[in-house]
CSV table of C-alpha atoms in Angstrom, one decimal:
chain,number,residue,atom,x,y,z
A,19,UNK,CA,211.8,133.0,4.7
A,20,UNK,CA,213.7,132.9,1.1
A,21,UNK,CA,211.1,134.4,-1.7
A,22,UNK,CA,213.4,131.9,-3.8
A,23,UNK,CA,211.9,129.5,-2.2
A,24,UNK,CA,208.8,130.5,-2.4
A,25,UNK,CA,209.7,131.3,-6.6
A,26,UNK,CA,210.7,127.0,-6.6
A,27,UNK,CA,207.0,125.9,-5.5
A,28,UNK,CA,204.6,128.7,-6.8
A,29,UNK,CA,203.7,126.4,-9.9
A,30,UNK,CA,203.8,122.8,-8.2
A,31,UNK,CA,200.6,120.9,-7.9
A,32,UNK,CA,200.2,119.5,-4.8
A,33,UNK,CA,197.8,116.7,-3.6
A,34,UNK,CA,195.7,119.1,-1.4
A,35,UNK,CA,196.4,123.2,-1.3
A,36,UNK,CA,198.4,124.1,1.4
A,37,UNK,CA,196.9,126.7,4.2
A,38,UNK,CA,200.3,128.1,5.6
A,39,UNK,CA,203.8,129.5,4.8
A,40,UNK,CA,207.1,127.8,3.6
A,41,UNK,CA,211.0,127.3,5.2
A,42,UNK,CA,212.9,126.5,3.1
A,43,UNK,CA,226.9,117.8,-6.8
A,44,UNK,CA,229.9,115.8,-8.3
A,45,UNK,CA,229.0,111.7,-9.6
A,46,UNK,CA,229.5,108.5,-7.0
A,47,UNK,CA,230.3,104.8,-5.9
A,48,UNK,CA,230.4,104.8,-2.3
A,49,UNK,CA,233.8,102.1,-0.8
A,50,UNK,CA,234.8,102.0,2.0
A,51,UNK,CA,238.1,102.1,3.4
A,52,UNK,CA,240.5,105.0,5.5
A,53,UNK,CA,239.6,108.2,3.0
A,54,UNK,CA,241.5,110.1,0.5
A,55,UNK,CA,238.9,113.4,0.6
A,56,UNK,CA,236.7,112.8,-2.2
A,57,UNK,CA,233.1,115.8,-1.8
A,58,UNK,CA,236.5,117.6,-0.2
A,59,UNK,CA,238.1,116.2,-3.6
A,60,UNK,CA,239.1,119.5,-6.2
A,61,UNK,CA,236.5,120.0,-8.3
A,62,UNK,CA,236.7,123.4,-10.0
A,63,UNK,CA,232.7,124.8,-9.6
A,64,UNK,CA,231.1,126.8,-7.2
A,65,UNK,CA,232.7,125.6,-3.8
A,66,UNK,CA,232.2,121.8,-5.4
A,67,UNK,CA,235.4,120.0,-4.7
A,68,UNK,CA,236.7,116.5,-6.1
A,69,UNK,CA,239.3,114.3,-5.3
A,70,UNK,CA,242.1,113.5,-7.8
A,71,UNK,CA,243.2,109.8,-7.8
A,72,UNK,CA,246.4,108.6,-9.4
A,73,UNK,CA,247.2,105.2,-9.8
A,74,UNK,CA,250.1,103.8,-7.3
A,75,UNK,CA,253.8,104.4,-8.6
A,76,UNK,CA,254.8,100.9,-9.4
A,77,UNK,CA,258.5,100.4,-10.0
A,78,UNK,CA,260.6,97.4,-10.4
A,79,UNK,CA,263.8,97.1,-9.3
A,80,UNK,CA,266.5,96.2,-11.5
A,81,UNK,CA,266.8,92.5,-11.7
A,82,UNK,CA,270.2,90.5,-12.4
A,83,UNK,CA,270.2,87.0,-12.7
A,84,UNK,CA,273.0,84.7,-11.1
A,85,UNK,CA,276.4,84.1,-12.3
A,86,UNK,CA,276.2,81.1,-12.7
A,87,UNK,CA,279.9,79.6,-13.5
A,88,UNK,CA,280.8,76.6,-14.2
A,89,UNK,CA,284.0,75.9,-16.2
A,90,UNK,CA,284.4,78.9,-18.0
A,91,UNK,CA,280.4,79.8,-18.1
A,92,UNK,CA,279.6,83.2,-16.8
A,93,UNK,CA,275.4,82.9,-16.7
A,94,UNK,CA,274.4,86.5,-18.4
A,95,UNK,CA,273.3,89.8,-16.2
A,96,UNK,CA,269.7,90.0,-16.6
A,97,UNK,CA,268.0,93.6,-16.6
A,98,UNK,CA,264.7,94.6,-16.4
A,99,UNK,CA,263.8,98.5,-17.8
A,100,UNK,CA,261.7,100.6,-14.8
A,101,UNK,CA,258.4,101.4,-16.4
A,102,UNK,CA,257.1,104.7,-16.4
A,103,UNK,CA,254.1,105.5,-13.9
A,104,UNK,CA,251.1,105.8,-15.2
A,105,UNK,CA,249.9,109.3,-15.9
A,106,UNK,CA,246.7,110.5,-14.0
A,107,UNK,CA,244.1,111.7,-16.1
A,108,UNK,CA,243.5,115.3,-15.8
A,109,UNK,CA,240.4,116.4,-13.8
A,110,UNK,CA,237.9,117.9,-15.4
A,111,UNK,CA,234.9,119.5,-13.5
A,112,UNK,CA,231.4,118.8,-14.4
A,113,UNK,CA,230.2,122.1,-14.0
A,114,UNK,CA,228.2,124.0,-11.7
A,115,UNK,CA,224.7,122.5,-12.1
A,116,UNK,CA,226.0,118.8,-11.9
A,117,UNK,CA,228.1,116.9,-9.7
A,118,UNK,CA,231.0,114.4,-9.5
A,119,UNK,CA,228.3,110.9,-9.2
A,120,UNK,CA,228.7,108.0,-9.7
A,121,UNK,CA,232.2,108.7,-8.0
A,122,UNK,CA,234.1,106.3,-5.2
A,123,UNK,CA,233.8,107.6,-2.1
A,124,UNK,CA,234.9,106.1,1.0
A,125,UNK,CA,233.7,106.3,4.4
A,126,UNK,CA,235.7,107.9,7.5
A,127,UNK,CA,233.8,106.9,10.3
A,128,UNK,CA,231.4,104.3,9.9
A,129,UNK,CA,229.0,102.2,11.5
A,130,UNK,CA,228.9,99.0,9.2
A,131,UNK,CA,227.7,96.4,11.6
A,132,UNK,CA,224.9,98.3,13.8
A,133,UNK,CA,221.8,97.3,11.4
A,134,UNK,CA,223.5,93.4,11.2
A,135,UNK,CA,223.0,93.6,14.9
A,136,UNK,CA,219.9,96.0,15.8
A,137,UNK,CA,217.9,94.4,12.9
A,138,UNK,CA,215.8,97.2,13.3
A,139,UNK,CA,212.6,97.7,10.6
A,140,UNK,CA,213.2,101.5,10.3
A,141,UNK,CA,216.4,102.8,9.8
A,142,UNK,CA,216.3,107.1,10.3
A,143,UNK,CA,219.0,108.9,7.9
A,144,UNK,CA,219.4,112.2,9.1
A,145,UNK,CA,221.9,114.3,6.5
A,146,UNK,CA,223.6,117.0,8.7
A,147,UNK,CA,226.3,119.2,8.7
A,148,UNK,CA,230.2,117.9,10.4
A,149,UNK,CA,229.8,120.8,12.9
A,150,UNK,CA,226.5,120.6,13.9
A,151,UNK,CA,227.1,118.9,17.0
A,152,UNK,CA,223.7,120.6,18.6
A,153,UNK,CA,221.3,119.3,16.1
A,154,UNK,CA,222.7,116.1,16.5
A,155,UNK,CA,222.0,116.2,20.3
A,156,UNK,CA,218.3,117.7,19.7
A,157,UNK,CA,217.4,114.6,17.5
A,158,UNK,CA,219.6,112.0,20.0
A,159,UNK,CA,217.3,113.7,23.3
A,160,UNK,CA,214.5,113.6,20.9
A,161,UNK,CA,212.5,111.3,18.4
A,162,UNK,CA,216.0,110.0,17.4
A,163,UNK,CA,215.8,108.1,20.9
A,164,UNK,CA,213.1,106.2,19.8
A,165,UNK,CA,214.4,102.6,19.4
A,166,UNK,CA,211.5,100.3,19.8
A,167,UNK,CA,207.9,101.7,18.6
A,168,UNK,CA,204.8,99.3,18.3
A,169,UNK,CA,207.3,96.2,18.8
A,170,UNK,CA,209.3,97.9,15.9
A,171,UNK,CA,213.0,98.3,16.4
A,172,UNK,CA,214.1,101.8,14.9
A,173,UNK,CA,217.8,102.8,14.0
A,174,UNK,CA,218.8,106.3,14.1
A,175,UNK,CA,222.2,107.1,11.9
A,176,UNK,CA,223.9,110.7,11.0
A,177,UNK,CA,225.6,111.4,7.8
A,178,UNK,CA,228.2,113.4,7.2
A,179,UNK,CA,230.7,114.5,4.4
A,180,UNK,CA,234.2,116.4,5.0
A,181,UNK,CA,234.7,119.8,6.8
A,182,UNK,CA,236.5,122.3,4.9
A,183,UNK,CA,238.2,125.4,6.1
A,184,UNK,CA,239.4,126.5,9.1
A,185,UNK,CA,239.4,124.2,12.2
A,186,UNK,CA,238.9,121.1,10.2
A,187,UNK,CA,241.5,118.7,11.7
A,188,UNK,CA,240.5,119.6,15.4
A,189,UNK,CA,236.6,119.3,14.1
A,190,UNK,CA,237.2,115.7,13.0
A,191,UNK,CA,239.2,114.8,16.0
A,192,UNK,CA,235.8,115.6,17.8
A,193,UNK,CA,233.6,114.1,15.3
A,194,UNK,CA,236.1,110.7,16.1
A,195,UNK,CA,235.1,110.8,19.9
A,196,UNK,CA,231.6,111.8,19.5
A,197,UNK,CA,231.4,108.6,17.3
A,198,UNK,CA,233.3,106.6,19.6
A,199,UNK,CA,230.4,107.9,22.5
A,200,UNK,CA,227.1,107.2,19.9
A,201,UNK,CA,227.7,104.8,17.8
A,202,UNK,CA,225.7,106.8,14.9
A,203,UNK,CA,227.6,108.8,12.7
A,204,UNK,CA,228.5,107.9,9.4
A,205,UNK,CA,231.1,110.2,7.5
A,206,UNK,CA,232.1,109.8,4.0
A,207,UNK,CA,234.5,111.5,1.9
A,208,UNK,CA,232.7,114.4,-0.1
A,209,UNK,CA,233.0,118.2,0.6
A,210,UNK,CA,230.0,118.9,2.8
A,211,UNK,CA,228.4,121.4,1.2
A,212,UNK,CA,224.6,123.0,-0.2
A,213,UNK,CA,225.7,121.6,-3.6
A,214,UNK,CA,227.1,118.5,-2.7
A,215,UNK,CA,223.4,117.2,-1.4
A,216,UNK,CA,222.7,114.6,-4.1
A,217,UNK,CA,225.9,113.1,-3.9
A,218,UNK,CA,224.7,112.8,0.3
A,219,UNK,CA,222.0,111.8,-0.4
A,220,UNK,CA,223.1,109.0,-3.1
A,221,UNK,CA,226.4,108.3,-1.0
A,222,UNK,CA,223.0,107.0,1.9
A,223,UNK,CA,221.7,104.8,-0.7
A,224,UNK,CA,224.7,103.0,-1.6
A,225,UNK,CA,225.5,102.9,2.3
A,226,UNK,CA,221.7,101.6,2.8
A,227,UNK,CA,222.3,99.0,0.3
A,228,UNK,CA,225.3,98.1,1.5
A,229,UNK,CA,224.9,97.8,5.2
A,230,UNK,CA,221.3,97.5,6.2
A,231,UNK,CA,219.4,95.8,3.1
A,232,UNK,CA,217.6,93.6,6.0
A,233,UNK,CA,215.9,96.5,7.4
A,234,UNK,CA,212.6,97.5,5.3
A,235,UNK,CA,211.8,100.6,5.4
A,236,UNK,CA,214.4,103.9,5.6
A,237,UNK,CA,213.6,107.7,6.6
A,238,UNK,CA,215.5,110.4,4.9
A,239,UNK,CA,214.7,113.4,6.9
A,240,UNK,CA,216.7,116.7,8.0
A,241,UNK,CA,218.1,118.0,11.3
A,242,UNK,CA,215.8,120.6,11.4
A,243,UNK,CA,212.5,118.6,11.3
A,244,UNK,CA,210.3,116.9,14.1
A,245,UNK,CA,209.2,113.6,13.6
A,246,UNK,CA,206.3,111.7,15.4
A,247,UNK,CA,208.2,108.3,15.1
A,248,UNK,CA,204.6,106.3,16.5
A,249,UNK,CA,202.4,107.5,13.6
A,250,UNK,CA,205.4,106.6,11.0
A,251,UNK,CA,205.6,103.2,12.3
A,252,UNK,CA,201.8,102.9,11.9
A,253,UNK,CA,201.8,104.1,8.3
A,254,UNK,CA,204.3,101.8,7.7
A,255,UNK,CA,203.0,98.7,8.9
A,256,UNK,CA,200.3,99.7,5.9
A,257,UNK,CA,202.9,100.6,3.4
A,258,UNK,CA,203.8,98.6,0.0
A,259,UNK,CA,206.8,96.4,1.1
A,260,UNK,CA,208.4,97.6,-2.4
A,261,UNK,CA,208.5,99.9,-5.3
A,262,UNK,CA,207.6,102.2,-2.4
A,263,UNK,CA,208.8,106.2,-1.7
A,264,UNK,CA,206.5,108.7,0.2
A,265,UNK,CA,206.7,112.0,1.4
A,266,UNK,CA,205.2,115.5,0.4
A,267,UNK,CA,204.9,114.8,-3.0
A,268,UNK,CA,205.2,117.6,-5.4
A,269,UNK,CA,203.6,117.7,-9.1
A,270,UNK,CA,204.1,120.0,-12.1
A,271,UNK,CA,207.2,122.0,-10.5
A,272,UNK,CA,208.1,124.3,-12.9
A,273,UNK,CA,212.3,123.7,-13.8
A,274,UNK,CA,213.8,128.0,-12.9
A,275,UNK,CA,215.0,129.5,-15.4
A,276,UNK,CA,216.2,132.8,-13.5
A,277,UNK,CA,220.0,132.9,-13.1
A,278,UNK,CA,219.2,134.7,-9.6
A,279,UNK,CA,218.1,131.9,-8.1
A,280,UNK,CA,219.4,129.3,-6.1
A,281,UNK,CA,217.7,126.2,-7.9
A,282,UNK,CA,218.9,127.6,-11.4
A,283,UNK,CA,219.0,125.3,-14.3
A,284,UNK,CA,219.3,126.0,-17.5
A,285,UNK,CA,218.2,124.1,-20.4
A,286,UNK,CA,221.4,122.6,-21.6
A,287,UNK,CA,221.5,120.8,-18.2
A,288,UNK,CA,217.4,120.3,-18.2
A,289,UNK,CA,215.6,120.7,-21.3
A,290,UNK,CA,212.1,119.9,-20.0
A,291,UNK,CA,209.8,123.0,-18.4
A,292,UNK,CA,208.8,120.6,-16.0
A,293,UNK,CA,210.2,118.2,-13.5
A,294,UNK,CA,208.6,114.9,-12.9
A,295,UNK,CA,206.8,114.4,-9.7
A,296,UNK,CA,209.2,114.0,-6.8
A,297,UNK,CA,209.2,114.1,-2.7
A,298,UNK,CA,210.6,116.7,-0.8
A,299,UNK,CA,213.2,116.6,0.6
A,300,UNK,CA,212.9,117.9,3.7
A,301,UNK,CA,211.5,114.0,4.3
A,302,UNK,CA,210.6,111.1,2.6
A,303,UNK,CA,210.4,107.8,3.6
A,304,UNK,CA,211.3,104.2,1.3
A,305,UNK,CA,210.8,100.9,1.2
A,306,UNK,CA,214.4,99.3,1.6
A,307,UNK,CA,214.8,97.6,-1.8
A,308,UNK,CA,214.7,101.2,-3.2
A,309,UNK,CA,218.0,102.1,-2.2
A,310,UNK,CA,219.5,99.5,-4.5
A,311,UNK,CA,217.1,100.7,-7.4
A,312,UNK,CA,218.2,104.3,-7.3
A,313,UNK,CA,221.5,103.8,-7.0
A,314,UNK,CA,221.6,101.6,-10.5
A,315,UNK,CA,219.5,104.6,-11.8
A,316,UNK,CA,221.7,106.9,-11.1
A,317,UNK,CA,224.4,105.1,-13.7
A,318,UNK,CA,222.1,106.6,-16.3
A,319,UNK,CA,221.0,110.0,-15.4
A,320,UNK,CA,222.7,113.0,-14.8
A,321,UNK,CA,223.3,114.4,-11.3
A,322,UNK,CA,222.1,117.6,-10.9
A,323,UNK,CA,222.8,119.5,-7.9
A,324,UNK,CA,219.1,119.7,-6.7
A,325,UNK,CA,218.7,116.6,-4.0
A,326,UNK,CA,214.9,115.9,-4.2
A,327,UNK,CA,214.7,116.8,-7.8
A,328,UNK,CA,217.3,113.9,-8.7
A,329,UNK,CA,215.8,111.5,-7.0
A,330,UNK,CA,212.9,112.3,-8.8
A,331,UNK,CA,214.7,112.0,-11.9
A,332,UNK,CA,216.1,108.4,-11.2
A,333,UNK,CA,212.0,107.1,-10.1
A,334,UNK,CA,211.4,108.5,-13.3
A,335,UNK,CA,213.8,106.5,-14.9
A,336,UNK,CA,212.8,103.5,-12.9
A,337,UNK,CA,209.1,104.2,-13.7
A,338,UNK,CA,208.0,103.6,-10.1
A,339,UNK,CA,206.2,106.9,-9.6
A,340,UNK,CA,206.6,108.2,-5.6
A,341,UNK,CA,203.2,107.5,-3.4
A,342,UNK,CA,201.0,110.2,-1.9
A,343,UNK,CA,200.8,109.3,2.0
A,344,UNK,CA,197.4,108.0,3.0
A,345,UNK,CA,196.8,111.6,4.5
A,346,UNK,CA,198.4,115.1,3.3
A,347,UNK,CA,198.5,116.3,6.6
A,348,UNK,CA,201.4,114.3,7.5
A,349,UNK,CA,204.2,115.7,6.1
A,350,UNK,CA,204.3,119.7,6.0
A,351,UNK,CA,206.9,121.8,4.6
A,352,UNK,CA,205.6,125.1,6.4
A,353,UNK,CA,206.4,125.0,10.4
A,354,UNK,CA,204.0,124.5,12.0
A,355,UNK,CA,203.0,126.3,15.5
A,356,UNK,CA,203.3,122.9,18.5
A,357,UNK,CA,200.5,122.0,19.6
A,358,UNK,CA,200.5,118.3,21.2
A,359,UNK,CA,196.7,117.9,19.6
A,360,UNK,CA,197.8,118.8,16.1
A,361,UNK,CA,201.4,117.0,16.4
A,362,UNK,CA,199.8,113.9,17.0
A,363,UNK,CA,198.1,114.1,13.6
A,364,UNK,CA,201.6,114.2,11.2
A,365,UNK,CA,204.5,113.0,10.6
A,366,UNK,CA,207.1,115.0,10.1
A,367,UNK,CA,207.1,118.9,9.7
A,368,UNK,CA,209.8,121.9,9.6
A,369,UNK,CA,210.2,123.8,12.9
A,370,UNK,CA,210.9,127.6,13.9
A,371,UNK,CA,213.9,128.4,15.0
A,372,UNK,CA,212.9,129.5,17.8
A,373,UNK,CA,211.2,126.5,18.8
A,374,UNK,CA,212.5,124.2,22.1
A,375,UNK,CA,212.2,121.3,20.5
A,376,UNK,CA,213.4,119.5,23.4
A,377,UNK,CA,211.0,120.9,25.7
A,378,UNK,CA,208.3,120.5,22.9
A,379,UNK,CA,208.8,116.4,22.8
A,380,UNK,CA,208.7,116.2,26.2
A,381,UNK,CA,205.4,117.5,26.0
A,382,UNK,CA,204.7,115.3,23.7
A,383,UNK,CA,205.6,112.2,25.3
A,384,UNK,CA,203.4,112.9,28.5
A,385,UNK,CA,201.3,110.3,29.3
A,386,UNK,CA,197.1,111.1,28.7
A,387,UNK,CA,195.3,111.8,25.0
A,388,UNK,CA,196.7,114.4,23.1
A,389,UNK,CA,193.7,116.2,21.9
């Protein structure tokens, strides 16, 4: 377990102490359309890559009117000049604590008629890495199989940015067929990457917004979490309709200063000693109409690289604080041993790695009271 981590949360306030451990880029406008790499795109900062987009050569051919001739009239040759292409304007990196958003990235594979059709009232955005075929399958033999809870139709959808490196072209040739088998992935064109996060998570809303408005309430959680779908949808059917964002709500984080660590920021990019209050996000859940809200937010504040802490950023700007869940037992950021009694009682939490979380939900799902 990271102690930079640990350095992150040591000032937050949270809504009740906790009594166990912890686990632990680049501006956008999501399009869609067959991709040009965009998060693969060259920007020049730690590993954050960004696409540069020049304008179509347009030429004109050279023009000559008819002769026209009639008794001793020779109509004049007509010719146009070939304009010069435009120049593309010269990259220029935002740096290595924000990232290329609002940006227009485009999606690869995509799923843009599945909530049209499903209708579902819970759509499940799980942010995961392209090669991470195995989580994928966890959460599909898992609580992503969950389609229909309390009369609730639930859609489960995987989001993806670019491989890089080695073994890409073969990776996305599998990513194509695994798509073509599930139905669920959605792949858009930024570098997938640590730093890249908020432009994931931002590249979601606008996809949200665009393709399942109708829904009304959306999970952002990751791979690595279990999620006890049931008690979600019964929160839920409780929940504000709008102006709504729960999760494990964090107060009074303190903004790190120390170069060392992985959440760096320094005051240039963050003045403030604080951050405003803001969910996790290891998973938080929203009221549909949200999506749109933060993703006009974000045309006015600055992407930093830290996911959860930008969102925060953007509420802030909207002035629609995030809501403590009705109980702050459901969401925990600290793994949690399995038990079926005391999984029954939350909503989401990390897992060990050395967890069968397969054999775990099947435990789960056996018939009789849990405790």
């Amino acid at each position: 377990m990271s102690s930079d981590w640990l350095m992150r949360y040591n000032t937050t306030t949270w809504r009740t102490p906790f009594t166990a451990p912890p686990p632990s880029a680049h501006r956008f406008k999501s399009k869609e359309s067959s991709p040009t790499v965009k998060d693969s795109t060259s920007v020049t900062s730690s590993s954050v890559t960004s696409l540069n987009v020049s304008g179509p050569n347009v030429t004109s051919s050279n023009v000559t009117g008819p002769n026209v001739t009639g008794p001793n009239v020779t109509g004049p040759s007509v010719t146009t000049n070939k304009p010069e292409p435009p120049t593309p304007i010269p990259y220029k990196s935002p740096g290595p604590y924000l990232v290329e958003y609002p940006y227009e990235y485009h999606y690869t594979i995509n799923e843009p008629n599945k909530c049209q059709q499903n209708k579902p009232f819970l759509v499940l955005m799980v942010p995961v890495a392209p090669s991470n075929r195995a989580h994928r399958d966890i959460i599909r033999s898992t609580w992503g199989n969950e389609s229909l809870v309390q009369g609730k139709a639930v859609q489960l959808f995987f989001l993806l940015g670019q491989h890089s490196g080695e073994g890409a072209e073969k990776l996305q040739e599998q990513l194509l067929q695994e798509s073509k088998e599930h139905g669920d992935l959605i792949q858009s064109t930024f570098l997938d990457c640590y730093k890249n996060l908020t432009i994931k998570t931002m590249v979601m809303m606008e996809w949200v917004d665009s393709h399942c408005s109708g829904t009304s309430y959306v999970m952002k959680i990751d791979s690595d979490m279990f999620l006890n779908v049931p008690k979600l949808i019964s929160m839920l059917l409780n929940s504000p309709k709008t102006n709504y964002l729960t999760g494990l709500v964090a107060r009074g984080a303190a903004v790190l200063r120390d170069r060392r660590s992985k959440w760096y920021l320094p005051a240039s990019i963050y003045p403030r000693q604080y951050y405003p209050r803001y969910a996790l996000g290891l998973g938080y859940v929203f009221s549909v109409d949200m999506a749109k809200k933060l993703v006009e937010a974000s045309r006015h504040v600055k992407a930093v690289y830290i996911e959860d802490v930008y969102v925060g950023l953007c509420m802030q700007h909207l002035n629609i604080p995030p809501t403590d869940p009705p109980n702050w037992g459901f969401f925990h950021v600290f793994p949690m041993k399995y038990s079926r009694c005391a999984y029954s009682k939350l909503i989401a939490t990390t897992t060990n790695k050395q967890m069968d979380r397969v054999w775990a939900w099947k435990d789960f799902k056996k018939p009789g009271p849990p405790c």
